[in-house]
Coordinates of C-alpha atoms and ligand atoms in Angstrom, one line a residue:
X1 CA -134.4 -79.2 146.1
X2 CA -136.3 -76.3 144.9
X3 CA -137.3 -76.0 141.2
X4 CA -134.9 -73.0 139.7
X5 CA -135.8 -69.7 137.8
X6 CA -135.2 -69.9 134.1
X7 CA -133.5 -66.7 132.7
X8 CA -135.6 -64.7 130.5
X9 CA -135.8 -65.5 126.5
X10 CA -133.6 -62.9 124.3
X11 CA -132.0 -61.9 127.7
X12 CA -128.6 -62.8 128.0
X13 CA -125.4 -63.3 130.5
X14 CA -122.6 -62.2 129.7
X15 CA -120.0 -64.8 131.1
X16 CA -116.1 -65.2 131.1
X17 CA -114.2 -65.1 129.4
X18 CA -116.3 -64.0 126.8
X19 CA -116.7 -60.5 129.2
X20 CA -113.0 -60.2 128.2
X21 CA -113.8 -59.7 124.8
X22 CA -116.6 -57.1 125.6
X23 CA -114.2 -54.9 127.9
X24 CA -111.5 -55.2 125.3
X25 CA -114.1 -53.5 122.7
X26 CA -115.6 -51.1 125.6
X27 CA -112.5 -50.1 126.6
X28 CA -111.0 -49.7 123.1
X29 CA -114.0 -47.8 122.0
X30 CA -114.1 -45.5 124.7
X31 CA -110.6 -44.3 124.2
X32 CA -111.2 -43.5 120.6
X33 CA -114.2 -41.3 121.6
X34 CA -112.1 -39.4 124.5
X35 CA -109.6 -38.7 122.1
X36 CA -111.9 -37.1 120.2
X37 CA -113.3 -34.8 123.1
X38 CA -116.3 -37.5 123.9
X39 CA -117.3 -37.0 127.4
X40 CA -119.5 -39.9 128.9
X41 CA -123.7 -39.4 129.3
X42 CA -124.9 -42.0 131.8
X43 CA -128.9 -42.0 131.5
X44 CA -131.6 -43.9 133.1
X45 CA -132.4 -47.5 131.4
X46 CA -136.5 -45.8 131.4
X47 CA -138.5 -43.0 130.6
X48 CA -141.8 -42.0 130.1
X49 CA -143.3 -44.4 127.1
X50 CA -144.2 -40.9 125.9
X51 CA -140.5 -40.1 124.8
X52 CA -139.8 -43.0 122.6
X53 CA -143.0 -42.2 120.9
X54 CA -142.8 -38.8 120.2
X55 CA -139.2 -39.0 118.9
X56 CA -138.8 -42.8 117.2
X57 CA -142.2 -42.5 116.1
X58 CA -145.1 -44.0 116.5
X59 CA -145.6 -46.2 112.9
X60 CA -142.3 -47.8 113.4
X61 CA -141.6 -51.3 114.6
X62 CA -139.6 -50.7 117.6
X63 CA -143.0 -48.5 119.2
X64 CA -145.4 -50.0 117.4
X65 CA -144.2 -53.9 118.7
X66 CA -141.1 -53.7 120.3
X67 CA -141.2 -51.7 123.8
X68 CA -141.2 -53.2 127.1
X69 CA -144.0 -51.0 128.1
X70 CA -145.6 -51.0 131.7
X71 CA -147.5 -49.0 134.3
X72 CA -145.5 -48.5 137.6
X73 CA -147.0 -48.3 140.8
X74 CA -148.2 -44.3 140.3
X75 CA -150.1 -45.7 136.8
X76 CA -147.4 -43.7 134.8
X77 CA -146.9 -45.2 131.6
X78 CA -143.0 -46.3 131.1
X79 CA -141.0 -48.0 128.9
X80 CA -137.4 -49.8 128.9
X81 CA -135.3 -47.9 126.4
X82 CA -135.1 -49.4 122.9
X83 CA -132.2 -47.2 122.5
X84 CA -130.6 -44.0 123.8
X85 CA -130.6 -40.9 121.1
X86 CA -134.1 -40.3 122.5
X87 CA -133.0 -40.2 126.2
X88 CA -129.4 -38.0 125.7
X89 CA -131.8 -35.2 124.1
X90 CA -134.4 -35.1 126.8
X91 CA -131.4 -35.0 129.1
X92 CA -130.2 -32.2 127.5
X93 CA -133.4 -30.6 127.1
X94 CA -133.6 -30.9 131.2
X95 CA -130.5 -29.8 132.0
X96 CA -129.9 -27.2 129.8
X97 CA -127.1 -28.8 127.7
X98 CA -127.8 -27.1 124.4
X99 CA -128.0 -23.6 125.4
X100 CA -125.8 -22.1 123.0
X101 CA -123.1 -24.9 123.4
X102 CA -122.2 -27.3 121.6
X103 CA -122.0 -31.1 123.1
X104 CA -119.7 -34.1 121.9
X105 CA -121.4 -36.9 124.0
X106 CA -120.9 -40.5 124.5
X107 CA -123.2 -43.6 126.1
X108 CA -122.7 -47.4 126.8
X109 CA -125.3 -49.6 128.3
X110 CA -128.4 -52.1 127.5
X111 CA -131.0 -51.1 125.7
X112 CA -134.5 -53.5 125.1
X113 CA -136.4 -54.5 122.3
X114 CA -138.8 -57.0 122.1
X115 CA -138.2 -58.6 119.1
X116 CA -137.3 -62.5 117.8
X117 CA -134.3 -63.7 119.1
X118 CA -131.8 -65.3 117.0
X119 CA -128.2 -64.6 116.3
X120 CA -127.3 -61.2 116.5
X121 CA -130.8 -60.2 117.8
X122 CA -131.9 -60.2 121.7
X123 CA -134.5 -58.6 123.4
X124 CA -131.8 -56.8 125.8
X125 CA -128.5 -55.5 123.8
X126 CA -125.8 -53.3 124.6
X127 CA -125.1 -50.1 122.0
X128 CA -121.9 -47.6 123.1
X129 CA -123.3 -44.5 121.2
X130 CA -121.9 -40.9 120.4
X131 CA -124.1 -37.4 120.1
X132 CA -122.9 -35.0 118.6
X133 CA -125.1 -31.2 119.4
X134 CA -125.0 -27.8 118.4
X135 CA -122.9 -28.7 115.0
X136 CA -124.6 -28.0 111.7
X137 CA -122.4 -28.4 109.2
X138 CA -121.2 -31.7 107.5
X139 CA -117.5 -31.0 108.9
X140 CA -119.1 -33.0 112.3
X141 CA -121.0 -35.3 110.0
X142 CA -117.5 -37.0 108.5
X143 CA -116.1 -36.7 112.7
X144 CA -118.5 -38.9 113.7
X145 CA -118.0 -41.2 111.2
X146 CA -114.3 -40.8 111.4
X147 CA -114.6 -42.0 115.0
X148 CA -116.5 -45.3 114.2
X149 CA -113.9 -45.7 111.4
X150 CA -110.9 -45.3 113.7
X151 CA -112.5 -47.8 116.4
X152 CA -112.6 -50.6 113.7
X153 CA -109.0 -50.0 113.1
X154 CA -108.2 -50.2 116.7
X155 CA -109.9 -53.2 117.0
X156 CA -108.1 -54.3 113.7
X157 CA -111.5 -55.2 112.9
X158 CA -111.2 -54.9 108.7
X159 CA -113.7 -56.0 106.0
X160 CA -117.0 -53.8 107.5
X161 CA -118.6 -51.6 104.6
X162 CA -120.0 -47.7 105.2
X163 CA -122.8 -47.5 104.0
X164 CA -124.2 -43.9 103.1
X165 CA -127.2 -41.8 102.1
X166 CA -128.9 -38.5 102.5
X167 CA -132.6 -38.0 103.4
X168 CA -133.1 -34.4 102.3
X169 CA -134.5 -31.4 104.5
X170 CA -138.2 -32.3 106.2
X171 CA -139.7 -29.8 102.9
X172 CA -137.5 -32.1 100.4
X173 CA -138.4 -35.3 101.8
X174 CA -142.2 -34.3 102.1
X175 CA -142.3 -33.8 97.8
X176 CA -140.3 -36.9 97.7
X177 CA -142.8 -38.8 99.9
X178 CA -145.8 -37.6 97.8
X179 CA -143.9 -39.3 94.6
X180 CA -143.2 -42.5 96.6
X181 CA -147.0 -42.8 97.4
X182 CA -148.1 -42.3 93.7
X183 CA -145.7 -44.7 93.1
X184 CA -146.5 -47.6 95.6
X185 CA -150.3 -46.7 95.1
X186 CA -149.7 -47.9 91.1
X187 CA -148.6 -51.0 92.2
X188 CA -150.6 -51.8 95.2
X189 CA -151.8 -55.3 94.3
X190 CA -147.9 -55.7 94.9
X191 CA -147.3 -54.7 98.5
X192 CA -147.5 -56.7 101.3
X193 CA -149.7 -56.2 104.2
X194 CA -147.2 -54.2 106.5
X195 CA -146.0 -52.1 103.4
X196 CA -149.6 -51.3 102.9
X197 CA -150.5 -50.0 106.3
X198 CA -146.8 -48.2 105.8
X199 CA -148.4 -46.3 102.7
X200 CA -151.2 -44.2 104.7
X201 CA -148.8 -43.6 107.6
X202 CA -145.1 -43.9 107.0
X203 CA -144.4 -44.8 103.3
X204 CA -140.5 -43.9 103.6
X205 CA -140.3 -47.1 105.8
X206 CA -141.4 -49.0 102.7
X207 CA -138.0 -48.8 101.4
X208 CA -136.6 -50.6 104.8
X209 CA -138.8 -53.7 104.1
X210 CA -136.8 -57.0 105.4
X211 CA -139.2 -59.1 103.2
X212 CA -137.4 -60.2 100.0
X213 CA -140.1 -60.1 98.1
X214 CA -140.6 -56.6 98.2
X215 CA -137.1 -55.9 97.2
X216 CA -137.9 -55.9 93.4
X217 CA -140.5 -53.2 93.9
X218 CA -138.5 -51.2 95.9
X219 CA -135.6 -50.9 94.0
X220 CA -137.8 -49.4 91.1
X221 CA -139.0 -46.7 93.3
X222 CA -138.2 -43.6 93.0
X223 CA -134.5 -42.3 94.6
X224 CA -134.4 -39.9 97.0
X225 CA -130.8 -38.3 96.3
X226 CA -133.0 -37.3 93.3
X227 CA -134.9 -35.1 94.8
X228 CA -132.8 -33.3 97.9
X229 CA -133.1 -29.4 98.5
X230 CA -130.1 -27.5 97.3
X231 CA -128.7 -27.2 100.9
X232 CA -128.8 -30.5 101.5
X233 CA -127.6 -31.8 98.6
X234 CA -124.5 -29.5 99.3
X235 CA -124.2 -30.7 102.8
X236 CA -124.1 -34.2 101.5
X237 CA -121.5 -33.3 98.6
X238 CA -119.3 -31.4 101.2
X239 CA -119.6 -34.8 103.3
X240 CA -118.2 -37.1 100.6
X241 CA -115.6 -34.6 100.2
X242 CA -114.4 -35.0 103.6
X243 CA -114.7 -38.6 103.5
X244 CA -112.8 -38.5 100.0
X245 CA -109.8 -36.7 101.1
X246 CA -109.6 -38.9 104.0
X247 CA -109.6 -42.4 102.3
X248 CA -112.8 -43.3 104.3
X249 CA -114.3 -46.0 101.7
X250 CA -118.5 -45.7 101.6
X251 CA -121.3 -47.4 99.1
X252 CA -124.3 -44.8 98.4
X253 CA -127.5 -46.7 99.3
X254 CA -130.3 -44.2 98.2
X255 CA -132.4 -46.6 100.1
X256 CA -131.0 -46.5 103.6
X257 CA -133.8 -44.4 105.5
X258 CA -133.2 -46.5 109.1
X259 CA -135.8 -47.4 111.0
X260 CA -136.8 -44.5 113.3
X261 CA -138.0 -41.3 111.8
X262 CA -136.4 -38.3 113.7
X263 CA -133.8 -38.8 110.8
X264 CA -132.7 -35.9 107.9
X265 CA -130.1 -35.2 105.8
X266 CA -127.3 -37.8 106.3
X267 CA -127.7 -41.4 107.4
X268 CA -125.6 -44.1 107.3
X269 CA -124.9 -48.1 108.5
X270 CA -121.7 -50.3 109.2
X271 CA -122.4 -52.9 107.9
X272 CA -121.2 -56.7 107.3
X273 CA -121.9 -59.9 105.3
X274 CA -120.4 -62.3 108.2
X275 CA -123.4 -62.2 110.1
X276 CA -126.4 -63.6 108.5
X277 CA -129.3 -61.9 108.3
X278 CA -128.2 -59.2 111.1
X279 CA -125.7 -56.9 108.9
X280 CA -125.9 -53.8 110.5
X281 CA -122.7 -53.3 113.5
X282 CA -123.2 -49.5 113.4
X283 CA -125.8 -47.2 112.6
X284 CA -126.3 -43.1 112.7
X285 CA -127.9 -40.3 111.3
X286 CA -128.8 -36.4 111.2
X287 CA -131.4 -35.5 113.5
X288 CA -131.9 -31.4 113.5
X289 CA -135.4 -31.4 114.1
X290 CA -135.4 -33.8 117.1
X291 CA -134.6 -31.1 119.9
X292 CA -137.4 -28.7 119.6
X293 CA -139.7 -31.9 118.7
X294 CA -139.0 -32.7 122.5
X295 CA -139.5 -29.1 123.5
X296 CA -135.7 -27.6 123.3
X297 CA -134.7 -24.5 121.2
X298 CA -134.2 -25.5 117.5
X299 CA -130.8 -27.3 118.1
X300 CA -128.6 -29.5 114.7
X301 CA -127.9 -33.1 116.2
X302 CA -126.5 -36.2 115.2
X303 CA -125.0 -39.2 116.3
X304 CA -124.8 -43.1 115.7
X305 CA -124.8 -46.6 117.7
X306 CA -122.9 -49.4 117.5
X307 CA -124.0 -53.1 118.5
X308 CA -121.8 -55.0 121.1
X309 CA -123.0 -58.0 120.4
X310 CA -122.2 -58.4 116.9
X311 CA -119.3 -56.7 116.9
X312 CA -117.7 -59.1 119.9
X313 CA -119.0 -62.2 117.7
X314 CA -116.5 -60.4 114.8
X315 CA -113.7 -60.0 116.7
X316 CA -114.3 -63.2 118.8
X317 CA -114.3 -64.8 115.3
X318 CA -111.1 -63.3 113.8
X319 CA -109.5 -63.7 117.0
X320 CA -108.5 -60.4 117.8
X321 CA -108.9 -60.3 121.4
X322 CA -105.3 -60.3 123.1
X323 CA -105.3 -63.1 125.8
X324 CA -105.9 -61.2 129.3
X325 CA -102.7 -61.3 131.5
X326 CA -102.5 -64.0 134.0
X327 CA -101.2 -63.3 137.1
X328 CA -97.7 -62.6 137.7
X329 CA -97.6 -64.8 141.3
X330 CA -99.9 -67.3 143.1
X331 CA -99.2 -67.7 146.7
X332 CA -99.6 -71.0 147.9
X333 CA -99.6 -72.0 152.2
X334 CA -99.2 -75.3 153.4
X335 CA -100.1 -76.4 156.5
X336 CA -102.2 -74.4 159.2
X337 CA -99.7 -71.5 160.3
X338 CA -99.1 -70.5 156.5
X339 CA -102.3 -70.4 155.7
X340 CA -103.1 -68.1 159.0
X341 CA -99.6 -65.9 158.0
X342 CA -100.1 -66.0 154.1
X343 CA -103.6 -63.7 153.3
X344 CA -101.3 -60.8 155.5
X345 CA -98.5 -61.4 153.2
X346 CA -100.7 -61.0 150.3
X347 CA -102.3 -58.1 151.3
X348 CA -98.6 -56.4 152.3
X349 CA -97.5 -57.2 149.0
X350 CA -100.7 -55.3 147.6
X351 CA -100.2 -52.8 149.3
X352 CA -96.3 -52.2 148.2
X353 CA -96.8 -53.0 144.2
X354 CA -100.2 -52.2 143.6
X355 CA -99.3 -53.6 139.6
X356 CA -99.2 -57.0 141.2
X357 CA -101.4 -59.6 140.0
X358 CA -101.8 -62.0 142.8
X359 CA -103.6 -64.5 143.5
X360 CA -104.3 -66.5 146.8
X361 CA -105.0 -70.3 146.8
X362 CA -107.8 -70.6 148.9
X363 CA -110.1 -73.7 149.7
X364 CA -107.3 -76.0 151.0
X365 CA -106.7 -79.2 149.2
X366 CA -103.4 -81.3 149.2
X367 CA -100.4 -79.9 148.1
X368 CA -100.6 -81.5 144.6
X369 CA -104.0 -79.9 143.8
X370 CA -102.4 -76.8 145.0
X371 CA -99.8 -76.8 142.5
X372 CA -102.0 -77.7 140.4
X373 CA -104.6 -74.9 140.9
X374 CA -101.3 -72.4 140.8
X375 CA -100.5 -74.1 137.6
X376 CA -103.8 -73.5 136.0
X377 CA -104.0 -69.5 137.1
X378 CA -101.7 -68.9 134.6
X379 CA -99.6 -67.1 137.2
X380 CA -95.9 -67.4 136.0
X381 CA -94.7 -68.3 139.6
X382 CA -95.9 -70.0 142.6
X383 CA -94.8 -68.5 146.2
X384 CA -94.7 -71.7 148.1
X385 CA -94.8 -70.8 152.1
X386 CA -95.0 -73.7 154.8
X387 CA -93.3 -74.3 158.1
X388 CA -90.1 -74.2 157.5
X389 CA -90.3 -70.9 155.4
X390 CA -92.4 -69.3 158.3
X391 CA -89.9 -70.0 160.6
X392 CA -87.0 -68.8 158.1
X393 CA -88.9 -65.8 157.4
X394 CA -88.7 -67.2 153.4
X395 CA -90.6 -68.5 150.9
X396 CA -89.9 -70.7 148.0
X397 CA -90.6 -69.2 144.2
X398 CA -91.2 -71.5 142.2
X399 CA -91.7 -70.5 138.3
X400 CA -94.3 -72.2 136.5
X401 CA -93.5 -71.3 132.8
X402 CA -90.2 -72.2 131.5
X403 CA -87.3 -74.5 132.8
X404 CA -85.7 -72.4 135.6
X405 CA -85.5 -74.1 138.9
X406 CA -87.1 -73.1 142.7
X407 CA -85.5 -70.8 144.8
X408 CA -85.6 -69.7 148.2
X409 CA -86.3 -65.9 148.5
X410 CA -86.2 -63.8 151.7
X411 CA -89.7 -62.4 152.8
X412 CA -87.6 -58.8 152.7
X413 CA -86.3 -59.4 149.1
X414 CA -89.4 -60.4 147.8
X415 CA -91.1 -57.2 146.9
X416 CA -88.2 -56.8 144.9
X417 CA -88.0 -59.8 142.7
X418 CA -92.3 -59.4 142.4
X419 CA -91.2 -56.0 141.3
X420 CA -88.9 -56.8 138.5
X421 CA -91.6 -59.6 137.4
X422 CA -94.7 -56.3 137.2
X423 CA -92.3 -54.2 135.3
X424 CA -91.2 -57.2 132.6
X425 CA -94.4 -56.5 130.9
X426 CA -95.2 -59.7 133.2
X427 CA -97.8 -60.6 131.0
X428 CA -97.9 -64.5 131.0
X429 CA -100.2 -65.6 128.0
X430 CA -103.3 -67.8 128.9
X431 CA -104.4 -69.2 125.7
X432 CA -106.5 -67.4 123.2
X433 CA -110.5 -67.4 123.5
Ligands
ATP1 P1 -131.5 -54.0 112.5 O1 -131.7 -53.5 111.1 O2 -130.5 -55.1 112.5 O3 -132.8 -54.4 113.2 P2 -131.6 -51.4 113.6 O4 -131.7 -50.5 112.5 O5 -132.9 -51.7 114.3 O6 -130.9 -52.8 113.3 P3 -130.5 -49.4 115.4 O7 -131.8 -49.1 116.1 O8 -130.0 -48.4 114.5 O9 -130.6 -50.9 114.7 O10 -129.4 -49.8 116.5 C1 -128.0 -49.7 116.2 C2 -127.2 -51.0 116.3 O11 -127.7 -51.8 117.4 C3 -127.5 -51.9 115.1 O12 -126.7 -51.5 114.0 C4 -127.2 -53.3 115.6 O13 -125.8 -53.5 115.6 C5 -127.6 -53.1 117.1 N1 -128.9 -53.8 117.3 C6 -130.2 -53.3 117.1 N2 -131.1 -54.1 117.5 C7 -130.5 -55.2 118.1 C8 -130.9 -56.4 118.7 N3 -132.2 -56.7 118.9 N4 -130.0 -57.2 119.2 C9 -128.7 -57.0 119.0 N5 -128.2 -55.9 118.5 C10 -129.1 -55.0 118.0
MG2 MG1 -134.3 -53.3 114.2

């Protein structure tokens, strides 16, 4: 025997029934953006290394450390995406998407960071995203948020907290940057090394430390909401308002400033206390300036991303994920000329009730592992077919949930009877994973 391939650290598969749970949320997510006008954005899972730097920025963790960077064959530098904000505007930017329009945009797939695994964090993740383009008032700011509200309520997924600040214009945040340096630079002896570096190049990011013992320092620093230019201090008035009159609950955090830096104005986080150290499900932000940065016409952005791993482990954990239907019949042939007759049955039956969940028994066995395999499909009856019904032109339905007792059903009234079992709702309950 050959040695086998180990799969890749951080890099997971995604196995049943557990996928059950993740098409439940992708599907349930998805219709909640449609509603809202959404339309899907498929893009590529890499780009030009170039891209993520220029719009995440280069002194942040995710380009600094956590990019699957390599050469391809031509010696171009690329990179696996660590997200997708970045690649929706250069698609946009190359085909023309923001010429005076406005786009409501949606996105679902992996995305790669090289960072520590642990619970909650892999090295390849899945986000769904939305984009909103062309908007540039804070009516669009509450949608979006409105959106990520209404998919926890489909998922009856309760208990996460909105978490909400505002990062100012570029001018605003500039004076409030110089004060934040004046103020970490009195108490240098106090920051650690990666806060330090932070100071010459980034100091905002200071205030998104993960080390605890930072956190007494930075919650004496100066506030940001403090210091916003009028307009977007308005903006971020007119967005509470929204939120206000529309029962959406939020905490101001004055020092949420996310981890990228194409950010301004309003940002804000989903977040929960049931997963350890990983809190954030859902995270977003303004990002006006991001557009031309990548060489578009000045054009007001936003948008946010949720995590699909930690929100399956929530609603794994509460149990909200309905049990997938089982199938409504199981056809099982005994004996060599049934099992020649019974995948043309099958496919005839298909093909006249296209609802039908069926499933054939294949792999032979004896006609007590059959049953039992029937049994265990969760299919609420077996279609029994062997000599005798061949040459009757019948087959025996036997139900497997329940007390009623076999019967022997014509081949030409059995679409029928499968019929009435589709359009029952049908739906025979496998237990709960
Ligand atoms: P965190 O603070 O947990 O590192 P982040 O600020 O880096 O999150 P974003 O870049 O805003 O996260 O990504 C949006 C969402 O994607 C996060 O809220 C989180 O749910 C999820 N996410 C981010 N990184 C990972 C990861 N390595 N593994 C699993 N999910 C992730
Ligand atoms: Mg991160």
């Amino acid at each position: 025997m050959s040695q086998s391939v180990n799969s890749i650290r951080g890099i997971n598969d995604i196995l049943p029934p557990e996928s059950a749970a993740w098409q439940w949320l992708e599907a349930a997510a998805r219709g909640v953006l449609q509603s809202y006008g959404y339309a899907e954005i498929r893009l590529p899972i890499m780009e030009r290394t170039e891209l993520f730097a220029r719009s995440i920025g280069e002194v942040t963790d995710i380009v600094e450390k956590e990019m699957y960077t390599f050469d391809d064959r031509n010696g171009d530098s690329l990179s696996l995406r660590p997200e997708a904000t970045a690649s929706c505007v250069r698609a946009g930017i190359t085909h023309g998407l923001f010429h005076n329009q406005q786009q409501r945009l949606w996105y679902a797939g992996p995305m790669f960071r090289y960072e520590r695994p642990q619970k909650g964090r892999y090295r390849q993740f899945h986000q769904m995203g939305a984009e909103a383009f062309g908007f540039a008032g804070p009516d669009i700011d509450a949608e979006l948020i409105f959106v990520s509200a209404r998919i926890w309520k489909q998922l009856g997924l309760k208990g996460l907290e909105l978490e909400l600040n505002s990062l100012g214009s570029s001018e605003s945040r500039g004076r409030y940057r110089e004060l934040l340096v004046t103020f970490f630079n009195d108490r240098y002896q106090d920051l650690d090394e990666d806060s330090r570096r932070r100071l010459l190049q980034n100091p905002l990011r200071i205030l998104d430390s993960k080390n605890p013992e930072m956190a007494n320092l930075v919650a004496e620093a100066p506030v940001i909401t403090e210091h916003l230019d009028d307009e977007s201090a308005e903006h971020f008035a007119a967005l509470r308002a929204m939120l206000d009159a529309s029962g959406v609950e939020y905490k101001l955090n004055p020092r949420l400033v996310r981890g990228l830096d194409y950010y301004n104005r309003t940002v804000f986080e989903w977040v929960t206390d049931r997963l350890g150290a990983q809190s954030a499900v859902c995270s977003g932000g303004r990002y006006d300036g991001l557009v031309e940065q990548l060489g578009g016409r000045p054009t007001p952005a936003i948008g946010w991303a949720l995590g699909i791993e930690r929100l399956v482990e929530l609603i794994r954990g509460d149990s909200l994920v309905p049990a997938p239907a089982g199938p409504h019949a199981y056809i099982v042939p005994l004996g060599e000329a049934a099992e020649k007759r019974a995948p043309a049955l099958a496919e005839s039956l298909r093909d006249q009730l296209p609802e039908l969940r069926l499933h054939m028994h294949c792999g032979g066995g004896g006609m007590r592992s059959r049953m039992k395999r029937a049994d265990r499909s969760g299919a609420l009856c077996a279609l029994i077919i062997g000599d005798d019904e061949l040459a009757s032109s019948t087959v025996v339905l036997k139900p497997l949930r329940g007390q009623r007792d076999q019967e022997i059903v014509a081949l030409e009234e059995l679409q029928s009877r499968l019929a009435g079992l589709c359009n029952d709702g049908g739906a025979s309950k496998l237990k709960t994973y």
